[in-house]
XYZ file of C-alpha atoms in Angstrom:
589
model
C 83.731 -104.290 -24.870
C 85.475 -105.274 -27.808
C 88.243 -101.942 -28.569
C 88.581 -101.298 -32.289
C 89.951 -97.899 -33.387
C 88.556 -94.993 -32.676
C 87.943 -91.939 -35.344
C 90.824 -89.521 -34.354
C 88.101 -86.337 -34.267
C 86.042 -88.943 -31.934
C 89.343 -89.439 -29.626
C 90.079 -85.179 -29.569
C 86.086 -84.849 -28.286
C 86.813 -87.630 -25.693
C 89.947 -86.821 -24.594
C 88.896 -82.520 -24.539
C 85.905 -83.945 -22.527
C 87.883 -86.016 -20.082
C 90.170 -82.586 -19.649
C 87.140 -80.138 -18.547
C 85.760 -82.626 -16.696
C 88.633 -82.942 -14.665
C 89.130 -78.943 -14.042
C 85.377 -78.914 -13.251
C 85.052 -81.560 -10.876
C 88.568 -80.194 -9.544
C 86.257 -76.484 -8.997
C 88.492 -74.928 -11.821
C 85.528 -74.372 -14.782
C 82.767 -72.758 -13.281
C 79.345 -74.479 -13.470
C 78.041 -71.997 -16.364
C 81.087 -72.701 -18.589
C 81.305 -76.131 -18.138
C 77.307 -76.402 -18.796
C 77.842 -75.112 -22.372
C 80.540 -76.900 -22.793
C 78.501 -80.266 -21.711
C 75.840 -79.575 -23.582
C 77.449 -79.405 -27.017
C 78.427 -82.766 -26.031
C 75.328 -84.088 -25.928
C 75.372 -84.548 -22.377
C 71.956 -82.861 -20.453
C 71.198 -82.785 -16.735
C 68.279 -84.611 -15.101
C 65.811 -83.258 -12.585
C 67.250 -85.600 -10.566
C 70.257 -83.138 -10.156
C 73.716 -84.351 -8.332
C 75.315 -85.767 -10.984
C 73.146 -87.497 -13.332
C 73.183 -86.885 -16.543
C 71.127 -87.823 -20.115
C 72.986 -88.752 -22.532
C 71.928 -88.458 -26.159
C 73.597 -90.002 -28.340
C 73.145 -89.123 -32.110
C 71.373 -91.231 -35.299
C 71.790 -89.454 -38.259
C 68.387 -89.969 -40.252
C 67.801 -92.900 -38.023
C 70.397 -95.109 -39.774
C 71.940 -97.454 -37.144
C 73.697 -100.915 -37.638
C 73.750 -104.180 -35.820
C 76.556 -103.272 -34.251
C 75.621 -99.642 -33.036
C 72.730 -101.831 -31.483
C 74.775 -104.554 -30.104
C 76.673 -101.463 -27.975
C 73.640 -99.442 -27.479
C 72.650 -102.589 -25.062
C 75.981 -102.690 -23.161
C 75.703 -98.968 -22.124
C 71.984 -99.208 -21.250
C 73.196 -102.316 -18.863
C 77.033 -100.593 -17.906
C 76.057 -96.999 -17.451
C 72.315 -96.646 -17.221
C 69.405 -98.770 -15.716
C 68.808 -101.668 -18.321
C 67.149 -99.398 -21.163
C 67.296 -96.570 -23.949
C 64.668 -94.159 -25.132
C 64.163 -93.587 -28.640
C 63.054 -89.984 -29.319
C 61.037 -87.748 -32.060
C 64.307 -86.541 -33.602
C 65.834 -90.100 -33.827
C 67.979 -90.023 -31.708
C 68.875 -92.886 -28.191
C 69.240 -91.482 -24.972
C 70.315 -93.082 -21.747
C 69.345 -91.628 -18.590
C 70.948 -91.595 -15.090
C 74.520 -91.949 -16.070
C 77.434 -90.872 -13.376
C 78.855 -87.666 -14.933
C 82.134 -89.044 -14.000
C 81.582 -92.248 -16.083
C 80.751 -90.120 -19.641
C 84.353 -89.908 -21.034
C 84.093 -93.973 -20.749
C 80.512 -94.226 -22.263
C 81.531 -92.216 -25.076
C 84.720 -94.208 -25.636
C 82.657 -96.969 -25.761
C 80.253 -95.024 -28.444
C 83.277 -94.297 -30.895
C 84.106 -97.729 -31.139
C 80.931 -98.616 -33.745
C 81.085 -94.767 -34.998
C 78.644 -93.122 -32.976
C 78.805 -90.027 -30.970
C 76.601 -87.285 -29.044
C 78.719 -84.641 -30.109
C 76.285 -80.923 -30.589
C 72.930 -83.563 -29.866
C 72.233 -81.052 -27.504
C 73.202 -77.151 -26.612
C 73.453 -74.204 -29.771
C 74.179 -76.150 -32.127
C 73.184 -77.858 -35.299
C 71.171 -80.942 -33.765
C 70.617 -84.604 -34.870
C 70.318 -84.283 -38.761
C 66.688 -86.151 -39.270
C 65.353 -87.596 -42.476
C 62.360 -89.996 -43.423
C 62.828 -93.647 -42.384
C 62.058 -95.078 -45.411
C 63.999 -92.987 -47.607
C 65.374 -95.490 -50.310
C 62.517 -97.689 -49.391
C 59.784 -95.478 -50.164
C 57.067 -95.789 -53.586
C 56.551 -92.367 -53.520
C 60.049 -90.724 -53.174
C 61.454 -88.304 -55.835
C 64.734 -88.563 -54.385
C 66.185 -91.001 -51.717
C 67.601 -88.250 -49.385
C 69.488 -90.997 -47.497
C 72.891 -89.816 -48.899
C 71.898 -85.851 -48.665
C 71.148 -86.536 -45.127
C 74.312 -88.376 -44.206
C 76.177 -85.254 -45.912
C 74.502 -82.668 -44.423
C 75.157 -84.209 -40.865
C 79.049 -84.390 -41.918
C 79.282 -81.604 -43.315
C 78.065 -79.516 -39.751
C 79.527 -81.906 -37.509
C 82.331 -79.937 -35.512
C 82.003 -77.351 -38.072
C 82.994 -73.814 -36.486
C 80.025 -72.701 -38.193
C 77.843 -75.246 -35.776
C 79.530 -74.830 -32.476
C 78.086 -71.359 -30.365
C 74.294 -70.781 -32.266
C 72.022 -68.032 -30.938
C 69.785 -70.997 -30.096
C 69.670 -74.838 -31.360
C 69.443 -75.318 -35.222
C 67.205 -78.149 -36.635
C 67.326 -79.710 -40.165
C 64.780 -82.372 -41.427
C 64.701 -84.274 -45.291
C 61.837 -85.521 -46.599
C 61.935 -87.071 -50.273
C 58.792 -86.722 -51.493
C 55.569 -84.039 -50.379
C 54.005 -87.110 -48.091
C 56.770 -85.060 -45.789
C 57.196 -88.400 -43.480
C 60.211 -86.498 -42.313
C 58.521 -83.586 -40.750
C 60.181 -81.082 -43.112
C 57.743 -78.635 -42.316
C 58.456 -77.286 -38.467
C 61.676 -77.057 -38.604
C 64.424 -74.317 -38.811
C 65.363 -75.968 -42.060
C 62.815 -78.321 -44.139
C 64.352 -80.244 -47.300
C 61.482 -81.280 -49.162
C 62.970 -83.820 -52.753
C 60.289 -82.131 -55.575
C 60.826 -81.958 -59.611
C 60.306 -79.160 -62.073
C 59.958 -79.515 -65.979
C 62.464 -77.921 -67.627
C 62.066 -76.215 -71.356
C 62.798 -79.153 -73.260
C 60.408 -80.967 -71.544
C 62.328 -83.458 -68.911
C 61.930 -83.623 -65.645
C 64.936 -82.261 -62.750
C 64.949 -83.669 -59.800
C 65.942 -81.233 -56.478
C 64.670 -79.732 -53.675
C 62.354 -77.005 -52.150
C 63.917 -75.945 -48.632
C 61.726 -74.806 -46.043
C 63.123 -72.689 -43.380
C 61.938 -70.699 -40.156
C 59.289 -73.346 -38.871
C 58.804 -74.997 -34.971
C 56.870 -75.947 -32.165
C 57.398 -74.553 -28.698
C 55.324 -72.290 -26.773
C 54.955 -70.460 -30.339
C 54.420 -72.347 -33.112
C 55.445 -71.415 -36.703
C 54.984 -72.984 -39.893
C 57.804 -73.481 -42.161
C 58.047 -71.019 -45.348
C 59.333 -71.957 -48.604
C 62.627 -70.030 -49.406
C 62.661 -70.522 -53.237
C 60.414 -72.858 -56.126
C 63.349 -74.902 -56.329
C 66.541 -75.505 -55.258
C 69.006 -77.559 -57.741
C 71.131 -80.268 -55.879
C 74.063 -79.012 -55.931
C 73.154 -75.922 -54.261
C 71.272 -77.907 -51.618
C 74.556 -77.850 -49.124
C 75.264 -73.797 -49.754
C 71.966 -73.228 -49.530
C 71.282 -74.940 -45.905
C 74.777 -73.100 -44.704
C 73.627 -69.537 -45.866
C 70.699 -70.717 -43.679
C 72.715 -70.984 -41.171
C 74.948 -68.091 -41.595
C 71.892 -65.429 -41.359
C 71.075 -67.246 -38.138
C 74.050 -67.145 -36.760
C 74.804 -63.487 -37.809
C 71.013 -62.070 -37.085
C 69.214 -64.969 -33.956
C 68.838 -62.938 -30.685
C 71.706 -63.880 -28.523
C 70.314 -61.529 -25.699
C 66.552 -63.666 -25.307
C 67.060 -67.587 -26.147
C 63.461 -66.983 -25.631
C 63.160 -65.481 -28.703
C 66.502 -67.004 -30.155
C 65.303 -69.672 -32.611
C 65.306 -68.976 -36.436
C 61.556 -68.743 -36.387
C 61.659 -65.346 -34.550
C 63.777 -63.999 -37.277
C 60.554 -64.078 -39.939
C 58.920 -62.025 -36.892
C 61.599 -59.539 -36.682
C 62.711 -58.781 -39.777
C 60.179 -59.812 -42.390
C 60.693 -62.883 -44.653
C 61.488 -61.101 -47.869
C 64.463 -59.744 -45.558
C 65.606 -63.295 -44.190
C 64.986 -64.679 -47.637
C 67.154 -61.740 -49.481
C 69.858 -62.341 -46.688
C 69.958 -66.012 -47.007
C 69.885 -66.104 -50.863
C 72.948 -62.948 -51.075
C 74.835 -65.145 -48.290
C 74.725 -67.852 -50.947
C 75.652 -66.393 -53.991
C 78.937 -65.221 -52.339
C 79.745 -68.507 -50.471
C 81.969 -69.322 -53.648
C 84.304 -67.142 -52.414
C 84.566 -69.132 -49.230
C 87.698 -71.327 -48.187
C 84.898 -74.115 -47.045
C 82.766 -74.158 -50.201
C 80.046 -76.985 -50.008
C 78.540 -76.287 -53.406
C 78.670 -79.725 -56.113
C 77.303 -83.285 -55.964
C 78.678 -84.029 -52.201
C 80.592 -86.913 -51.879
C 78.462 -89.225 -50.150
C 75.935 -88.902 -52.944
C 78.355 -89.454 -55.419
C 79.116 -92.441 -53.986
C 76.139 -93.845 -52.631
C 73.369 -92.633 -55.044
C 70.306 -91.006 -54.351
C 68.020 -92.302 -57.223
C 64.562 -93.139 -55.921
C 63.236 -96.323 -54.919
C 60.655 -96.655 -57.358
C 57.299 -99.003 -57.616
C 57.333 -102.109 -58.499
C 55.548 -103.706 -61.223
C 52.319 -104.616 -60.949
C 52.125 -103.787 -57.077
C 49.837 -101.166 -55.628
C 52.092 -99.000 -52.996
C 50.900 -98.760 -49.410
C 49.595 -95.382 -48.391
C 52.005 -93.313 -46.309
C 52.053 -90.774 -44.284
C 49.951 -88.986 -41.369
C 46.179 -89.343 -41.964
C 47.050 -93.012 -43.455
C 43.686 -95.661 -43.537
C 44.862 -98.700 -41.674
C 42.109 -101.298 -41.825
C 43.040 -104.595 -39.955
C 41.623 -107.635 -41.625
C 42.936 -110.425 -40.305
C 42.335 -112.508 -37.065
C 45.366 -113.811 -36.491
C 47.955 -111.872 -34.713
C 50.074 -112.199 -37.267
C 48.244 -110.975 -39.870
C 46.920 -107.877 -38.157
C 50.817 -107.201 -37.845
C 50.979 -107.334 -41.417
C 48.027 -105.058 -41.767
C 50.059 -102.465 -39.288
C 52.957 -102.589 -39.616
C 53.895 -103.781 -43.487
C 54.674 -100.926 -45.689
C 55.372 -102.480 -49.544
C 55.626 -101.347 -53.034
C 59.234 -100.564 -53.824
C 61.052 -101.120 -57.013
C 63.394 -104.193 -56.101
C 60.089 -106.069 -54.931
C 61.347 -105.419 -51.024
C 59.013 -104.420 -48.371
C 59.320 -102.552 -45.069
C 57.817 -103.377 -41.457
C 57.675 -101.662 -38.599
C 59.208 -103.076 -34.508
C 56.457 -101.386 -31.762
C 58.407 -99.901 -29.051
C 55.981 -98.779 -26.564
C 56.629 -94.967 -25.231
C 60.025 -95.322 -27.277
C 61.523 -97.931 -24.160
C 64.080 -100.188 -25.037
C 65.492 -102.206 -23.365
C 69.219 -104.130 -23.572
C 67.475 -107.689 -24.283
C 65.570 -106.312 -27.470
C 68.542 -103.837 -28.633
C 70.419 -107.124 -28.855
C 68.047 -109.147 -30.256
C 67.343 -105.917 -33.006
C 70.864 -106.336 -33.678
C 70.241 -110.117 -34.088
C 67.109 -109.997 -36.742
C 69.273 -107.402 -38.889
C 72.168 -109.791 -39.008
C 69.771 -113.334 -39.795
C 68.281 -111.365 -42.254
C 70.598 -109.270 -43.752
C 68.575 -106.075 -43.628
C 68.547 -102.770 -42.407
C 66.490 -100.431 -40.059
C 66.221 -96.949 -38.939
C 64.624 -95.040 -35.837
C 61.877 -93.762 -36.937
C 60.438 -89.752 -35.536
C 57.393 -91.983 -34.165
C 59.689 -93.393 -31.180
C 59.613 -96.919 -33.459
C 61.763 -98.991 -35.511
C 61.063 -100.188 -39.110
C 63.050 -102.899 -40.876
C 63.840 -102.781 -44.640
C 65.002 -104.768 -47.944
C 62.894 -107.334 -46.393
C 60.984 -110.239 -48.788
C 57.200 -111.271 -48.005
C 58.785 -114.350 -47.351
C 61.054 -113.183 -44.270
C 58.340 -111.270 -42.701
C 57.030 -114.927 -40.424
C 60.469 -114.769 -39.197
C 60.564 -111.027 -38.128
C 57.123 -111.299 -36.429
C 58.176 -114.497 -34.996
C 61.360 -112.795 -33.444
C 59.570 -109.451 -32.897
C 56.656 -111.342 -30.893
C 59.830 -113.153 -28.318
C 60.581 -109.579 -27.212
C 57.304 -107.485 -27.187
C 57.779 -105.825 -30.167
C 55.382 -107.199 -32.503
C 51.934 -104.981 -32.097
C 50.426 -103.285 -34.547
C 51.274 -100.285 -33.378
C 52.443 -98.207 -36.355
C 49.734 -95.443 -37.398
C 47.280 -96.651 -34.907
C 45.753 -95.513 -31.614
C 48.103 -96.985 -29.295
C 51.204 -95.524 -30.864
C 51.041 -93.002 -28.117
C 54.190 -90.557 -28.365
C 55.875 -88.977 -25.548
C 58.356 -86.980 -24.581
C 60.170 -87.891 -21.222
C 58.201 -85.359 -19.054
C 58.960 -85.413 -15.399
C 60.981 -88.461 -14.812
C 64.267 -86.714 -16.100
C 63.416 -83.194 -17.747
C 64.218 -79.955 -16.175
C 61.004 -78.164 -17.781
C 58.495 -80.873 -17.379
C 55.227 -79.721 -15.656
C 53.926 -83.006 -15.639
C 54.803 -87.031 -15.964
C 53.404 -87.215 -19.813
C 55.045 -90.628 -20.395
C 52.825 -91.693 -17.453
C 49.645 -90.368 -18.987
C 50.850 -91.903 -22.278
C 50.516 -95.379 -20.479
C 47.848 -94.294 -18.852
C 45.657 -93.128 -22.121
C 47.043 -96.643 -24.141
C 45.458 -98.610 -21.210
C 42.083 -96.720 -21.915
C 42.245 -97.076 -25.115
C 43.189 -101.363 -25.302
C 40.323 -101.252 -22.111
C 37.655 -99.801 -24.400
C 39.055 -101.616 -27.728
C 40.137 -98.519 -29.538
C 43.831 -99.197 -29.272
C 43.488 -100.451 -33.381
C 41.638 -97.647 -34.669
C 43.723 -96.282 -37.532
C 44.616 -92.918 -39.226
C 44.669 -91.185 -35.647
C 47.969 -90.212 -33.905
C 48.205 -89.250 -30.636
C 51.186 -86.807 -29.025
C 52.089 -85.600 -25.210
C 54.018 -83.065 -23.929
C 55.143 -82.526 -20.428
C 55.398 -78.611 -20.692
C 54.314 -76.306 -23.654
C 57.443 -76.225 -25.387
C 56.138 -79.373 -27.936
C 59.293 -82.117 -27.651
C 56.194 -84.578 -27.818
C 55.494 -82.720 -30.202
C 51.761 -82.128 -29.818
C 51.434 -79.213 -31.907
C 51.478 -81.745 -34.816
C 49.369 -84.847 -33.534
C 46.020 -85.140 -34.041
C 45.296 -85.297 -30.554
C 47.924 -83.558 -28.346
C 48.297 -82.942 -25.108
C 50.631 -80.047 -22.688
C 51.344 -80.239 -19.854
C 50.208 -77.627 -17.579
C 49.643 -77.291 -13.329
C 46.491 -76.137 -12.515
C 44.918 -75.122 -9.375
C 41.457 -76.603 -7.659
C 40.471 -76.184 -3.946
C 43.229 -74.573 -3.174
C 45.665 -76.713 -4.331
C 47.702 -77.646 -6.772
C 47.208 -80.633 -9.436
C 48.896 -82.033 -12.749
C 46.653 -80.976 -15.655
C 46.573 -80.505 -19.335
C 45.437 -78.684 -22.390
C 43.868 -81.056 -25.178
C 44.639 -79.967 -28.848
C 42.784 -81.466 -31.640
C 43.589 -81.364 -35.422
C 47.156 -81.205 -36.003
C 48.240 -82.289 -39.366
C 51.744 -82.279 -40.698
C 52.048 -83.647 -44.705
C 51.317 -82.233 -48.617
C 53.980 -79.649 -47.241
C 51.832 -78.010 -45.160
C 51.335 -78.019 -41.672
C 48.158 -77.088 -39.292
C 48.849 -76.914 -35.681
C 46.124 -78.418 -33.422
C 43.553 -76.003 -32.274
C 43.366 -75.724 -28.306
C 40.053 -77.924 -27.251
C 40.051 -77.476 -23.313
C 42.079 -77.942 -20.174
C 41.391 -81.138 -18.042
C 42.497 -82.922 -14.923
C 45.540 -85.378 -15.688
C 43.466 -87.962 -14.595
C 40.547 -87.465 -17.216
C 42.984 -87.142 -20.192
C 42.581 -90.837 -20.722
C 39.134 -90.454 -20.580
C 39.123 -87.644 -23.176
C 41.443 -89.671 -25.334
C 38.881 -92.415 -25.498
C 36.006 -90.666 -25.802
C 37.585 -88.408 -28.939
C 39.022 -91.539 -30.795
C 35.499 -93.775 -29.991
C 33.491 -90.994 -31.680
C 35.907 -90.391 -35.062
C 35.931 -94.034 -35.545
C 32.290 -94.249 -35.335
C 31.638 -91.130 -37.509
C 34.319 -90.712 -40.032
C 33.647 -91.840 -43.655
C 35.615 -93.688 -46.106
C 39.338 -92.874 -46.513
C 38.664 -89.259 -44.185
C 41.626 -88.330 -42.173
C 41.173 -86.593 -38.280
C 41.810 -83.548 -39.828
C 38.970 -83.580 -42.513
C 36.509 -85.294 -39.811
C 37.100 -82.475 -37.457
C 36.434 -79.800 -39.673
C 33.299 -81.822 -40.576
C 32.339 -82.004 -37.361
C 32.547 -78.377 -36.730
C 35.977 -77.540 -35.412
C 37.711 -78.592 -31.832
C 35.335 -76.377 -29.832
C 32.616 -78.462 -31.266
C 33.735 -81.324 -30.234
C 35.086 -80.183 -27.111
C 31.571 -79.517 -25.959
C 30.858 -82.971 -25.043
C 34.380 -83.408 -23.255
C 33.268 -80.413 -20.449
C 32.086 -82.433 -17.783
C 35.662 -83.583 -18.013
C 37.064 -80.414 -17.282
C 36.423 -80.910 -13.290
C 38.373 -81.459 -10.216
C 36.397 -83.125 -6.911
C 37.793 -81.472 -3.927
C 41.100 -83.522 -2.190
C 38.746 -85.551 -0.003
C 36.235 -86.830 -2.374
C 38.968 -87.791 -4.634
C 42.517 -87.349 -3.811
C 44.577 -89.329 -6.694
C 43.639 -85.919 -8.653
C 46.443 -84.253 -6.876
C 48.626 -86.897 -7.772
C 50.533 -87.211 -10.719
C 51.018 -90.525 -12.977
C 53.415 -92.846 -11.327
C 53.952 -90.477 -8.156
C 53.139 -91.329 -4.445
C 52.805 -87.401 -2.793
C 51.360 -84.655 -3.876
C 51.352 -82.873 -6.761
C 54.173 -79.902 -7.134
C 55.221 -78.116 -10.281
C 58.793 -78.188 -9.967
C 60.755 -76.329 -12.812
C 64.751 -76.439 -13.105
C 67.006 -74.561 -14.842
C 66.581 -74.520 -18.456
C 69.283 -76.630 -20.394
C 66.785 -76.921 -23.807
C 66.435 -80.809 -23.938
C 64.325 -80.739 -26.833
């Protein structure tokens, strides 16, 4: 690789990585100190044990250059096995890398700026945002420049470095809530109030105490509104309380969600809100217009004249037209009606795989083109500042490297997280049924049905984030004939937009091998029944809740003993028999 200078905090991480590894692999740093000390590097260990390692390596509200993509396919080919996984919080990771060859990977890393520094462990994670802020009709705010600042501003921060339990901060700029505000431990939501002389003030109404997991929790509004320059005090008083109240003595209960449970919202809100009227006093102060807005802007994108915006968001009516490949593409995956007359488009990466060949040839289409794009939280990547007169090209160069289905919003755009390839906690191999239940559904023709997302997690604790799809699945083992077998529980409804949030109601449990068949049977029937411009959501409740509909899934629920059928003990992609192995906990989500 090409060596260009390397950000001096980048070199101290490296070369205070390098040390401990050194001492550990020298038996000097025992395993338990050394984990934590991993870990808020961003590197996580795989089921796989010895020494591989995941490495996740940070996108700050999905922004990533041609370059960053250009390197992300030399470490996929020099440290890993030929590809990167894009995940829900938008960040890349690169599985089965030599523990001994990190220091070098993230060398390589600082070069084009990026690092995995606190991705994983207690600590403030990937800073996510909605990828099309600055690109998006309906914005009140592009939160672009609030995202970047908020991810500098925690980055190595003492504040950031030894959490009860990991922190995680979302930006949305507009109610559509593209950016998932809503279950997370803080939600940034870009709103406007009317002021007594009649204009309007743009800001912000932050969220705070939501997640998935085992035990969901919605997020809860701390205040109407929040003024922009008290955005950044605001999020760190957040942060404060947690640090100064979480449970360090139960990670179980260690998140910022259990807090609400504990001691009451009015409590966490009165805490939070008393922590930030004193943080003046502080040597650290982030109050004021941060820098990076100052500099970069965050005024909204705006419609343009005389065009009628595309509808956005979870629930969204795709209706493909056209014949042509091509044009069903633009159908998909074409999101338009910003103010400079640009539009945005969307590069299918099926179960979030890339590999080295299309990370270059991303990097490629962004430099012919001279736009931008962003990882988006649906394991995806969407190009923008694009003309109408580009798009042939894209699809053209998208189609070379199997990226240009419509995939975005529609049936096949399963989501996964990686289950038991790699993860410690994985039950079950979800991105197997993932492929598995996109088969079924391109078998039976249902791969284009629109307004339906579907979500899979290999254990209950929701980094597929199921919770929030509107067909989800967990992982779970069950037991049949005396034995064991890879199952899962189906959840049906979840909605996550409007700033509000519905979890998915629990359906039934099923055999891993009739998930598909569930899948198919679910998404056949709401694209048969559901009327004009009705979301899941709104045709479920029609249609008498997920028990209802459940009720014509339950001769899916059964197992055939091991000799009528034995690939029922099997899991996806496996060649022996079903075991639930679970490792040591080192929180990959």
């Amino acid at each position: 690789m090409l060596q260009r200078e390397i950000d001096p905090a980048m070199a101290a991480d490296i070369a205070k990585f390098e040390e401990q590894l050194d001492r550990y692999l020298r038996g000097e740093l025992p395993e338990d100190v050394f984990r934590v000390f991993r870990l808020n590097n961003g590197i996580y260990g795989q089921r796989q044990g010895g020494h591989h390692q995941m490495v996740r390596v940070k996108a700050p509200y999905g922004a990533i250059t041609a370059e960053q993509l250009d390197l992300c396919a030399h470490i996929a080919e020099e440290y890993s096995r030929g590809w990167g996984h894009l995940t829900t919080r938008q960040n890349i990771q690169f599985h089965f890398v030599p523990l001994e060859r990190v220091p070098a990977l993230m060398r390589d890393l600082a070069t084009v700026g990026l690092t995995s520094r606190e991705a994983c462990g207690d600590t403030v994670r990937n800073v996510q945002g909605c990828h099309l802020a600055g690109a998006c009709p309906y914005e009140v705010l592009d939160i672009s420049p609030w995202a970047e600042a908020t991810f500098r501003h925690f980055l190595r921060n003492p504040l950031s470095q030894r959490l009860p339990r990991k922190f995680k901060i979302n930006f949305s700029g507009c109610s559509t809530d593209c950016g998932q505000a809503m279950f997370n431990d803080v939600g940034v939501v870009a709103v406007t109030r009317r002021l007594d002389d009649g204009r309007l003030e743009a800001g912000f109404r932050v969220y705070i105490a939501g997640g998935l997991g085992a035990n969901p929790h919605p997020a809860l509004a701390l205040e109407e509104f929040t003024a922009r320059e008290d955005l950044l005090p605001t999020i760190e008083a957040c942060l404060r309380v947690f640090d100064q109240a979480g449970n360090r003595d139960n990670k179980l209960r260690a998140r910022m969600k259990w807090l609400i449970d504990t001691l009451g919202f009015e409590e966490v809100q009165r805490r939070i809100l008393t922590t930030r009227k004193f943080l003046l006093a502080s040597s650290s102060w982030p109050g004021g217009i941060p820098e990076e807005v100052e500099k970069l802007g965050d005024a909204p994108a705006g419609v343009a004249v005389g065009v009628t915006p595309t509808t956005i968001g979870q629930g969204t009516p795709v209706a493909l037209r056209g014949t042509r490949p091509y044009e069903r593409w633009v159908d998909a995956n074409v999101v338009r009606g910003v103010a400079k007359g640009t539009v945005s488009a969307y590069a299918y990466a099926r179960l979030g795989d890339v590999t080295a060949e299309q990370f270059r040839a991303l990097a490629s289409i962004v430099r012919e083109l001279g736009i931008e794009v962003r990882i988006t939280n649906r394991q995806n990547f969407v190009f923008r500042g694009l003309t109408d007169q580009q798009l042939p090209t894209l699809f053209a160069r998208l189609e070379a490297i199997g990226m240009a289905e419509p995939g975005a919003e529609l049936a096949r755009d399963v989501v996964a997280c990686p289950g038991a390839d790699t993860c410690n906690l994985a039950v079950t191999q979800s991105r197997g049924l993932a492929d598995a239940i996109g088969t079924a559904l391109e078998d039976a023709g249902l791969a284009e049905v629109g307004g339906v997302r579907i979500n899979i997690s290999g254990c209950t604790n929701s980094c597929g984030q199921h919770h929030a799809a509107d067909i989800g699945f967990s992982g779970a083992e069950r037991r049949a004939h005396g034995q064991a077998a890879p199952g899962y529980q189906m959840l049906l409804g979840g909605y996550v937009g409007q700033e509000r949030i519905h979890f998915g109601d629990r359906a039934l449990r099923l055999p891993a091998k009739n998930a598909p068949e569930a899948a198919v049977r679910v998404v056949s029937r709401f694209a048969a029944e559901r009327e004009a411009g009705e979301t899941f959501r709104q045709w479920l409740d029609r249609s008498g809740g997920a028990k209802a509909v459940a009720t014509e899934l339950q001769d899916l629920d059964h197992f055939p003993t091991p000799e009528e059928n034995p690939d029922f003990y099997v899991d996806y992609g496996e060649t022996g028999p079903y075991v639930a192995e679970v490792g040591e906990s080192e929180c990959a989500t």
